[in-house]
Short mmCIF file of C-alpha atoms and ligand atoms in Angstrom, two decimals:
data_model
loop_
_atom_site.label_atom_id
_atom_site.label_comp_id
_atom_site.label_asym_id
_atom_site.label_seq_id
_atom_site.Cartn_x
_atom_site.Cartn_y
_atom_site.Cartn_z
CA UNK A 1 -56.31 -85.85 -34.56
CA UNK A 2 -59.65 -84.92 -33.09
CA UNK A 3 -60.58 -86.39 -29.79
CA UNK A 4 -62.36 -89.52 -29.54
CA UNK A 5 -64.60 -89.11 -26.81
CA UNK A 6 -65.82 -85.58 -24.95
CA UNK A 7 -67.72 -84.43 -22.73
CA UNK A 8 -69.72 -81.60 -23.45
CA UNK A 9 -70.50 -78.52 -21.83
CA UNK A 10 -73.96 -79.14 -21.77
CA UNK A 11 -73.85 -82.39 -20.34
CA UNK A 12 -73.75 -84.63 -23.58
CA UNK A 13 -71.00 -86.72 -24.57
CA UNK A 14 -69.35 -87.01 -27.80
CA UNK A 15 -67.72 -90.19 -30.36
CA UNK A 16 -66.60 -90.61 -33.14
CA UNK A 17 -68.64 -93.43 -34.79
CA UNK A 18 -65.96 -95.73 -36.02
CA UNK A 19 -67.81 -97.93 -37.86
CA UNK A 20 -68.10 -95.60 -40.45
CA UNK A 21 -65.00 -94.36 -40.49
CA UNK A 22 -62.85 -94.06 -43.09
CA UNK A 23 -65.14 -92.99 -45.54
CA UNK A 24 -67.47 -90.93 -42.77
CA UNK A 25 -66.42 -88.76 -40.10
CA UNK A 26 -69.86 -88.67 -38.38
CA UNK A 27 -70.36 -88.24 -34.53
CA UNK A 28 -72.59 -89.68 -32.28
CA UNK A 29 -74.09 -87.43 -29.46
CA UNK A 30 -75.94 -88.33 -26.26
CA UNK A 31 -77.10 -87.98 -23.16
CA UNK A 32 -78.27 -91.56 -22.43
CA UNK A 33 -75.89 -94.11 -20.66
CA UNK A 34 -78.09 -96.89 -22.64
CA UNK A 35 -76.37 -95.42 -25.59
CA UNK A 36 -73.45 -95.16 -24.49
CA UNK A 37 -73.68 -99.01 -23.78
CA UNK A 38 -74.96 -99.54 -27.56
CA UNK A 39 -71.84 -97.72 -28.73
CA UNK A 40 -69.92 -100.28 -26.93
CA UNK A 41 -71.27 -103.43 -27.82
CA UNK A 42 -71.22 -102.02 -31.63
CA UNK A 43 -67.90 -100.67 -31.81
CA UNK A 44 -69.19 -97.68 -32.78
CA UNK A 45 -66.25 -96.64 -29.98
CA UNK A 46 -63.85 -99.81 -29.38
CA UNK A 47 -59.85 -99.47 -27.85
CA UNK A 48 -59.44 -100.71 -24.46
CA UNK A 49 -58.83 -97.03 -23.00
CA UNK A 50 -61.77 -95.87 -25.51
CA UNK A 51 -64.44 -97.96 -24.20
CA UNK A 52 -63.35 -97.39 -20.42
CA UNK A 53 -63.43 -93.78 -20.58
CA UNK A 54 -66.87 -93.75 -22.49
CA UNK A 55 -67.91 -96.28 -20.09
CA UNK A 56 -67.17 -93.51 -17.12
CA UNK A 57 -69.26 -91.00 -19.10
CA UNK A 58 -72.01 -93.16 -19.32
CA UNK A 59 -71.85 -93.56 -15.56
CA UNK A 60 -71.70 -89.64 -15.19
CA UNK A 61 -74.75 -89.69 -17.95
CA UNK A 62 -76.66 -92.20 -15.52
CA UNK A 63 -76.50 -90.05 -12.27
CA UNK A 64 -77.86 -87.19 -14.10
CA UNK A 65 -80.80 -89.43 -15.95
CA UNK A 66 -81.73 -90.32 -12.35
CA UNK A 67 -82.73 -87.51 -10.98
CA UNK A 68 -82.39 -89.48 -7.62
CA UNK A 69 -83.78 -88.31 -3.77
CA UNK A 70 -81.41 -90.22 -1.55
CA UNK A 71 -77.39 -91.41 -1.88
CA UNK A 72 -79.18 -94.84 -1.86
CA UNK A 73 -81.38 -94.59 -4.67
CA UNK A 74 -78.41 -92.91 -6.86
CA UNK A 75 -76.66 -95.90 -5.95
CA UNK A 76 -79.34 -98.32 -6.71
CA UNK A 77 -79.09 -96.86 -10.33
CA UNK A 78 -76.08 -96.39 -10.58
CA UNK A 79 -75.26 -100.41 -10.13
CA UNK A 80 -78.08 -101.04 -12.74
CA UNK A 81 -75.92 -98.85 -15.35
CA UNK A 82 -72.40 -100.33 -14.76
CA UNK A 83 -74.36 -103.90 -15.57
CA UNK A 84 -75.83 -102.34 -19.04
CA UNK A 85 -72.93 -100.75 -19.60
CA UNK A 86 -70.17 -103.40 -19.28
CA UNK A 87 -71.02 -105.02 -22.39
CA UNK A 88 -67.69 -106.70 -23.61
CA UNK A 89 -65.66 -108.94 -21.29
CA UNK A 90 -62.21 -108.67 -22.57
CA UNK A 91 -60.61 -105.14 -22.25
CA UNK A 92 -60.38 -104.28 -18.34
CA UNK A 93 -60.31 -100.57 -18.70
CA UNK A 94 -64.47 -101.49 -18.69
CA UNK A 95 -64.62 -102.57 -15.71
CA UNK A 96 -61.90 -100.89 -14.44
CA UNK A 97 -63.73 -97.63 -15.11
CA UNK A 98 -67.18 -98.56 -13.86
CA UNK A 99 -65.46 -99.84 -11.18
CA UNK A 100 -64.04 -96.55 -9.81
CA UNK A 101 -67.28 -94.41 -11.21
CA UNK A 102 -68.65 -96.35 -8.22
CA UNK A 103 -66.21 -96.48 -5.92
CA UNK A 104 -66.09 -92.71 -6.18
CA UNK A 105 -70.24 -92.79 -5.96
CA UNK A 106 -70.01 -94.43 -2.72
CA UNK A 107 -67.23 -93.01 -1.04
CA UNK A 108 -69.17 -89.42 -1.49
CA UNK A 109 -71.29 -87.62 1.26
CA UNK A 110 -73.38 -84.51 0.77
CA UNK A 111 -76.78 -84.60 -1.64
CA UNK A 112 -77.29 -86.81 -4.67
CA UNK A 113 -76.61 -82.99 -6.73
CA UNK A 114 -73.00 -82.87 -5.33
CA UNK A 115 -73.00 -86.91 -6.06
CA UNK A 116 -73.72 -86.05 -9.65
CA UNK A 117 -71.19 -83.23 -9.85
CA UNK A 118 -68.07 -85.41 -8.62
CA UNK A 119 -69.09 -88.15 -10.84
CA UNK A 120 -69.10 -86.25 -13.94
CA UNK A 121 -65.74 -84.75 -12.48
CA UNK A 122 -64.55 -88.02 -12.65
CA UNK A 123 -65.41 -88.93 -15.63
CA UNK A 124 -63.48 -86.02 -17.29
CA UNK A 125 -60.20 -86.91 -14.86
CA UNK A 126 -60.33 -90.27 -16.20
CA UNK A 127 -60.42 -88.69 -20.07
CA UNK A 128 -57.85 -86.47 -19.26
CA UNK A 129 -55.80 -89.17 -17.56
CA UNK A 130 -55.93 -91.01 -20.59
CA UNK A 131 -54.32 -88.34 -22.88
CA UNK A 132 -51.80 -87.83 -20.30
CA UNK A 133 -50.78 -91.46 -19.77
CA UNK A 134 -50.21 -91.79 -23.41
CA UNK A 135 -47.89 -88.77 -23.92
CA UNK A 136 -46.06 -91.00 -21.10
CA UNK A 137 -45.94 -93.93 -23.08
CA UNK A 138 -44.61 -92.64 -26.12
CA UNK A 139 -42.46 -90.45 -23.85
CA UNK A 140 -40.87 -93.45 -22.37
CA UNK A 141 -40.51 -96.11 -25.61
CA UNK A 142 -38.88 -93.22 -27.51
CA UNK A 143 -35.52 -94.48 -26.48
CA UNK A 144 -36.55 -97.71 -28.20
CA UNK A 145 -37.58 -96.09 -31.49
CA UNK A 146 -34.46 -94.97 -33.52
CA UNK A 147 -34.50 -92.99 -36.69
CA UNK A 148 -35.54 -94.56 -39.75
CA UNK A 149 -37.48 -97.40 -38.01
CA UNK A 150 -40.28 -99.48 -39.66
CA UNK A 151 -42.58 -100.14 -37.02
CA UNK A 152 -45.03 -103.20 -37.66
CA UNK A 153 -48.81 -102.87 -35.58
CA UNK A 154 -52.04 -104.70 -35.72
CA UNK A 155 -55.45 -103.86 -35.32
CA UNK A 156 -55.76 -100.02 -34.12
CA UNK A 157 -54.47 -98.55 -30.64
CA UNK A 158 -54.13 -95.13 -31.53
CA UNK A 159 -56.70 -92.23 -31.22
CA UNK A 160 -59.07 -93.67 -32.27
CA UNK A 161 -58.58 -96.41 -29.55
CA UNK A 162 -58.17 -94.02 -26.55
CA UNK A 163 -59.22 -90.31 -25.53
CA UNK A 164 -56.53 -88.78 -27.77
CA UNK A 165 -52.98 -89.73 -29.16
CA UNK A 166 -53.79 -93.51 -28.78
CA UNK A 167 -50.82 -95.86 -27.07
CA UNK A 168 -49.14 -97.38 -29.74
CA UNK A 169 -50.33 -94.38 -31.70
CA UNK A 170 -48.32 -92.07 -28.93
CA UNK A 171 -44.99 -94.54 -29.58
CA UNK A 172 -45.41 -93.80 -33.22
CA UNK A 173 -46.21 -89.84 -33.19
CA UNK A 174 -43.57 -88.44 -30.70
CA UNK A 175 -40.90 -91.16 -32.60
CA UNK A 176 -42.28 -89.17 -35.88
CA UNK A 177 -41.99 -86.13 -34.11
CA UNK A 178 -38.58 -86.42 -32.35
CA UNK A 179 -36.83 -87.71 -36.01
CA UNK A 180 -38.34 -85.44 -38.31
CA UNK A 181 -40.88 -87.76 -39.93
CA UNK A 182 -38.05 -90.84 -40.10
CA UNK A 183 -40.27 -93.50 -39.03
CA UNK A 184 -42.61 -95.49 -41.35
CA UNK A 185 -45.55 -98.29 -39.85
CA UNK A 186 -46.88 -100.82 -41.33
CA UNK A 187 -50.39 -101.44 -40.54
CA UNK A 188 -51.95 -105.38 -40.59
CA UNK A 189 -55.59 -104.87 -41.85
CA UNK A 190 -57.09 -106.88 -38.43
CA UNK A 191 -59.35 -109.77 -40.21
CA UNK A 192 -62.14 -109.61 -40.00
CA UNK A 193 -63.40 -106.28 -38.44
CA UNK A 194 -60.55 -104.22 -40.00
CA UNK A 195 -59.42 -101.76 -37.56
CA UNK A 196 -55.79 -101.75 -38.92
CA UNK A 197 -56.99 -100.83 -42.69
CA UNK A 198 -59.96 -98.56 -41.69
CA UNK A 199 -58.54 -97.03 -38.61
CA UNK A 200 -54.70 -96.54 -38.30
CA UNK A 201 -54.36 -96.22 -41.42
CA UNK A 202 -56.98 -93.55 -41.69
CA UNK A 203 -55.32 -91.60 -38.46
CA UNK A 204 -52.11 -92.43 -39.61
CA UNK A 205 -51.74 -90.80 -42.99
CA UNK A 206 -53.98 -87.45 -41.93
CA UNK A 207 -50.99 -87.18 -39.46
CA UNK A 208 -48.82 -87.20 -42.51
CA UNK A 209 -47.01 -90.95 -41.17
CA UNK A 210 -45.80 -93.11 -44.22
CA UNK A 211 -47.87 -95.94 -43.91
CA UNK A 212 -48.12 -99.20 -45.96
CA UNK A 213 -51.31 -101.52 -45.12
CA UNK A 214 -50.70 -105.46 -45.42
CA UNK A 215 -52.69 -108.65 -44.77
CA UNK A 216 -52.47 -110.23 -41.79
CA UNK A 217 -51.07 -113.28 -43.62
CA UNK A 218 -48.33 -111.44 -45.20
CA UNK A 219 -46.85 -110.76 -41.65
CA UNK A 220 -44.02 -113.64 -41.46
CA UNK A 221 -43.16 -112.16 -45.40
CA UNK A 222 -42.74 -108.86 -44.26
CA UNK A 223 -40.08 -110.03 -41.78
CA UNK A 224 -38.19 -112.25 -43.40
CA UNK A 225 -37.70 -109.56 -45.83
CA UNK A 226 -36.33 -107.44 -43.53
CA UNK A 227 -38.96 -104.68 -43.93
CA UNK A 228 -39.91 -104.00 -40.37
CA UNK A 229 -37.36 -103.74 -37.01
CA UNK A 230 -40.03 -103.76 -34.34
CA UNK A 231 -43.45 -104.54 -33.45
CA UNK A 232 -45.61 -102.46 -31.51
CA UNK A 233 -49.21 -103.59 -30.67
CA UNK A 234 -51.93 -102.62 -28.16
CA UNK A 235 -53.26 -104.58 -25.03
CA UNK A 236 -56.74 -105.14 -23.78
CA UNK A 237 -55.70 -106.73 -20.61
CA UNK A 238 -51.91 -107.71 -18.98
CA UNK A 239 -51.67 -109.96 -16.70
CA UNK A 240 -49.39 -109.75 -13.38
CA UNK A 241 -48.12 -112.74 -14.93
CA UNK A 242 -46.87 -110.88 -18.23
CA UNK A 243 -49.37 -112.43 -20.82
CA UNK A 244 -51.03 -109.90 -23.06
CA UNK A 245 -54.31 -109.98 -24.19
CA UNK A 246 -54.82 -108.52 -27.44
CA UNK A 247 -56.29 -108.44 -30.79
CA UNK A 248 -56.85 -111.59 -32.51
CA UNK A 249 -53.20 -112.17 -34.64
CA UNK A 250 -51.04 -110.53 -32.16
CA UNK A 251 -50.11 -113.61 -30.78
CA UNK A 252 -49.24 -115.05 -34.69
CA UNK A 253 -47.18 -111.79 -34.61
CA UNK A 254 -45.42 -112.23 -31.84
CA UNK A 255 -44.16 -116.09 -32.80
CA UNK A 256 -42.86 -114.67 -36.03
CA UNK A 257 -40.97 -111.94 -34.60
CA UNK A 258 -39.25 -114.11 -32.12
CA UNK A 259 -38.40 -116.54 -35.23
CA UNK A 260 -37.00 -113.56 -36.87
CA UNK A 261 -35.18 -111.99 -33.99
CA UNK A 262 -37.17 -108.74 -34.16
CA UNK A 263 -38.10 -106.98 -30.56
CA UNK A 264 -41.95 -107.22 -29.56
CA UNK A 265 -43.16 -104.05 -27.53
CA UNK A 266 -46.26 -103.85 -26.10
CA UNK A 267 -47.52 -100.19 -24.80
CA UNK A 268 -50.24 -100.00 -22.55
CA UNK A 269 -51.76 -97.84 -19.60
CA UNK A 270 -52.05 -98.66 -16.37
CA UNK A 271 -55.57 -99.45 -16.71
CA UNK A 272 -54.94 -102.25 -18.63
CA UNK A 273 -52.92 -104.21 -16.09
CA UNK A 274 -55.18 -106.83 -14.53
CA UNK A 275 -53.71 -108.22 -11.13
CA UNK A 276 -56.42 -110.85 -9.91
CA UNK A 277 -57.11 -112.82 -13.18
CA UNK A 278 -55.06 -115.63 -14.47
CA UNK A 279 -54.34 -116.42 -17.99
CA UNK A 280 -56.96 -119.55 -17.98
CA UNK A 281 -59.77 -117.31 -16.35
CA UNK A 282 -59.69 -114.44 -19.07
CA UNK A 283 -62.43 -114.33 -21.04
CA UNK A 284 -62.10 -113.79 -24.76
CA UNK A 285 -64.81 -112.06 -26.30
CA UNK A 286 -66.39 -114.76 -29.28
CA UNK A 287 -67.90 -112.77 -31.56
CA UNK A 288 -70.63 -113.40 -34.57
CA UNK A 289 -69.77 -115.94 -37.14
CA UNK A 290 -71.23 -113.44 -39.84
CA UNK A 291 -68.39 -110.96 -38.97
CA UNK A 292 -66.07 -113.86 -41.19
CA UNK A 293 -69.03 -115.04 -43.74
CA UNK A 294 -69.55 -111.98 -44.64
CA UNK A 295 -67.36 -108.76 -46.49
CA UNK A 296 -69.27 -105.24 -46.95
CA UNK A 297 -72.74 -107.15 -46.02
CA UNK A 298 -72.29 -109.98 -48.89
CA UNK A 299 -71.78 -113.57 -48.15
CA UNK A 300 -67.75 -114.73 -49.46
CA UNK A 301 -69.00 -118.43 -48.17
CA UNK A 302 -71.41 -120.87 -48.17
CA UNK A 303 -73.82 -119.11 -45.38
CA UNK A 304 -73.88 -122.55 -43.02
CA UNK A 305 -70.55 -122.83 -42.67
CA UNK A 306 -69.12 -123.10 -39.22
CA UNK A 307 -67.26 -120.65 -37.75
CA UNK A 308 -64.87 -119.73 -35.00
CA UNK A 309 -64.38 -116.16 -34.23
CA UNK A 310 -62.19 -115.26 -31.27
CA UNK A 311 -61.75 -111.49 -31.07
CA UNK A 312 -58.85 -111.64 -29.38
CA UNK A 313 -55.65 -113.93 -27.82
CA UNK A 314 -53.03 -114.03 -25.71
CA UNK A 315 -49.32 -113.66 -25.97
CA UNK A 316 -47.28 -115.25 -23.03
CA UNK A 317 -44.43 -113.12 -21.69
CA UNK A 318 -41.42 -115.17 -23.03
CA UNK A 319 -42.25 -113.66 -26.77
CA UNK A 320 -42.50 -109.67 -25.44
CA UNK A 321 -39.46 -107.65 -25.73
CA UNK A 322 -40.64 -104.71 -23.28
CA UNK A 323 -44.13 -103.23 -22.03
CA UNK A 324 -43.98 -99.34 -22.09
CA UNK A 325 -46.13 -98.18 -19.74
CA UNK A 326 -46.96 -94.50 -18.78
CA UNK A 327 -44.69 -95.35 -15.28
CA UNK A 328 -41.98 -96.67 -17.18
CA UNK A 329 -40.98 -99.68 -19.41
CA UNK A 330 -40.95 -103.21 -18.32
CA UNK A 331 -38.19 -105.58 -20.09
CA UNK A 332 -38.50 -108.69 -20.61
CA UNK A 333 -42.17 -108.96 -18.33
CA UNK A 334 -42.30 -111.32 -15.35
CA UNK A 335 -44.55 -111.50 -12.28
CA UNK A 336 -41.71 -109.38 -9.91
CA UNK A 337 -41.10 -106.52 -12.49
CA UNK A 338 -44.89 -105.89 -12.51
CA UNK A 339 -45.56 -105.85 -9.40
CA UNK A 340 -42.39 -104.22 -8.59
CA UNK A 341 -43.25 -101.14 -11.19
CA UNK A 342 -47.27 -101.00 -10.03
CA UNK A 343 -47.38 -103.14 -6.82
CA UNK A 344 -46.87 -100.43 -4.05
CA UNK A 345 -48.07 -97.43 -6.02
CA UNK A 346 -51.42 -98.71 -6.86
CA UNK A 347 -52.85 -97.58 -3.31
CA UNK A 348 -53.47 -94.52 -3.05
CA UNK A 349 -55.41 -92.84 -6.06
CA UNK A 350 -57.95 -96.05 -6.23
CA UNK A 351 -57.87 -96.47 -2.70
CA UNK A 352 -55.77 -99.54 -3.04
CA UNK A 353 -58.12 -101.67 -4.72
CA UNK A 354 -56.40 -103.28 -7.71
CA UNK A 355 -59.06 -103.12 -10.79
CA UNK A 356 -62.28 -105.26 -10.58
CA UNK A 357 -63.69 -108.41 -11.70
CA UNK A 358 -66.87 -106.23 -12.79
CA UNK A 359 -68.96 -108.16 -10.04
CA UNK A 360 -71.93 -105.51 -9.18
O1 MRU B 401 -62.11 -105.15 -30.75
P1 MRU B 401 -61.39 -103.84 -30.55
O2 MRU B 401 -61.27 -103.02 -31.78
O3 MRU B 401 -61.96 -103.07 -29.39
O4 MRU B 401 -59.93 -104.29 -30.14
C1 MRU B 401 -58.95 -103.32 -29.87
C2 MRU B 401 -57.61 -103.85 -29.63
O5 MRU B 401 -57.38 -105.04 -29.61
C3 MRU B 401 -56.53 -102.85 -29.31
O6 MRU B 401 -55.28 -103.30 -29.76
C4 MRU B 401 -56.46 -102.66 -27.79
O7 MRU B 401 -57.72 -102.36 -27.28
C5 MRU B 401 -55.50 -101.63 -27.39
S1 MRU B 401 -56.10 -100.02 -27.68
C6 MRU B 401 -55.01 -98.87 -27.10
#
């Protein structure tokens, strides 16, 4: 698979526009953070890890665009793009990213031209940290994955939801590598914005994975037929407390495996893990009404009709099997064995601040 997001050589950045995908493979270029932040709100680029990293190249974008005099006019601007850029609340790579774009801003001496050069350095570290932390992943679930496994996913958190290789996409590919293509997925299609049928299934099967798309509704089937022996889904956020934050239907997924005795993994980067928030203070993105009244553009209902559209929900730790992580895997997830895995180690490369609230 191609890469997601890049940064250019001369100072653009790159994305796939995933709105169009499958039937388009078309590419958005730019050197404007303001489009960067329309990319974002669209889902032109969506993933938790996606949007964080293009969120840090929109930063890098901004302190170029501001052709600043002084550290505190950089700044100044700087502050003004993290707001316009940190356009959905849910995923904490966002703010997480913006977060250390400016950490690293103001923790720099020297001229607002070396300011610019670190920040687009960082930018590219946190892309490249990305791809690496997902090789980790899958390097660390592959224990978990045995030969001949059905895997059952929702929504999409592979490639297409990070730099490259994806997380759950990273559990799947070195499983499909390591057993000589014995693994199979099944992919939920993710009512109502379809990132399961347009996305993994598209990256998926040009990776040669024997995939079989199904409803959402057809999950608790699927198990109690015995077609599937684990789940693997993506997170947006994880709590210290365990609870996972995901795509709308995860949490429906995760009651039915439990009913039908089948282990629930989660894999997800250390960007993901918030420490500060507690499960009633996350907030779940509520997006348009139309996204469910309408398929392909056409109304399906009457046009008035109410509507509740959570993107997103959350899974409390008691249903989750293990977290892989790219530091290792987390059984059965409680408060201790997070903070035991990340608690010490997170000072240091973030100067010990644990990832923001996205207060600027
Ligand atoms: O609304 P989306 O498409 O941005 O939601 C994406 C998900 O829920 C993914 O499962 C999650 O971000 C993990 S991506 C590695």
């Amino acid at each position: 698979m191609f890469r997601t997001i890049e940064w250019l050589d001369d100072n653009s950045v790159r994305l796939v526009d995933q709105t169009k995908l499958p039937l388009v493979v078309e590419h958005i270029v730019t050197r404007r953070h303001e489009r960067i932040a329309r990319a974002i709100k669209d889902m032109e680029v969506r993933g938790a890890p996606a949007i964080g990293a293009a969120a840090a190249m929109g930063m890098a974008l901004a302190a170029i665009e501001s052709h600043a005099k002084s550290k505190e006019e950089l700044l100044q601007f700087l502050e003004g793009a993290a707001r316009t850029l940190n356009t959905r609340p849910t995923a904490v790579n966002l703010t997480w990213a913006l977060d250390r774009m400016l950490r690293v801003a103001r923790a720099s001496s020297g001229n607002p031209d070396e300011i610019v050069e670190r920040l687009v350095k960082e930018a590219k570290t946190i892309a490249e940290e990305d791809v690496q932390m997902c090789r980790r992943i899958g390097e660390f679930a592959l224990p978990y994955m045995k030969p001949g496994y059905t895997i059952q996913t929702i929504c999409n958190a592979g490639s297409l939801a990070t730099v490259h290789l994806g997380t759950v996409g990273a559990v799947i590919r070195l499983a499909h590598e390591a057993y000589d293509g014995a693994i199979r997925v099944y992919a939920a299609e993710t009512r109502p914005r379809q990132q399961g049928a347009r996305l993994t299934v598209f990256e998926l099967m040009e990776d040669n994975i024997d995939t079989t798309l199904i409803t959402d509704g057809m999950i608790g089937t699927v198990f109690r037929e015995g077609r599937v022996d684990c789940c693997v889904v993506g997170a947006d956020r994880i709590l210290k407390t365990g609870h996972v934050i995901n795509k709308i239907g995860t949490y429906t997924m995760a009651i039915a495996a439990r009913y039908h005795n089948i282990p629930f993994y989660v894999a997800a980067p250390t960007s993901t893990f918030d420490f500060k928030t507690s499960p009633e203070e996350v907030v779940i993105e509520e997006r348009d009404g139309d996204e469910i009244r309408k398929i392909n553009g056409e109304y399906v209902t009457v046009p008035t009709v109410k509507v509740y559209n959570p993107g997103f929900d959350i899974t409390p730790p008691d249903l989750v099997t293990a977290i892989f992580t790219d530091r290792g895997v987390i059984e059965r997830p409680d408060e201790e064995k997070i903070m035991g895995l990340f608690g010490t180690r997170l000072s240091g490369r973030w100067g010990g601040r644990l990832p923001a609230t996205g207060q600027y």
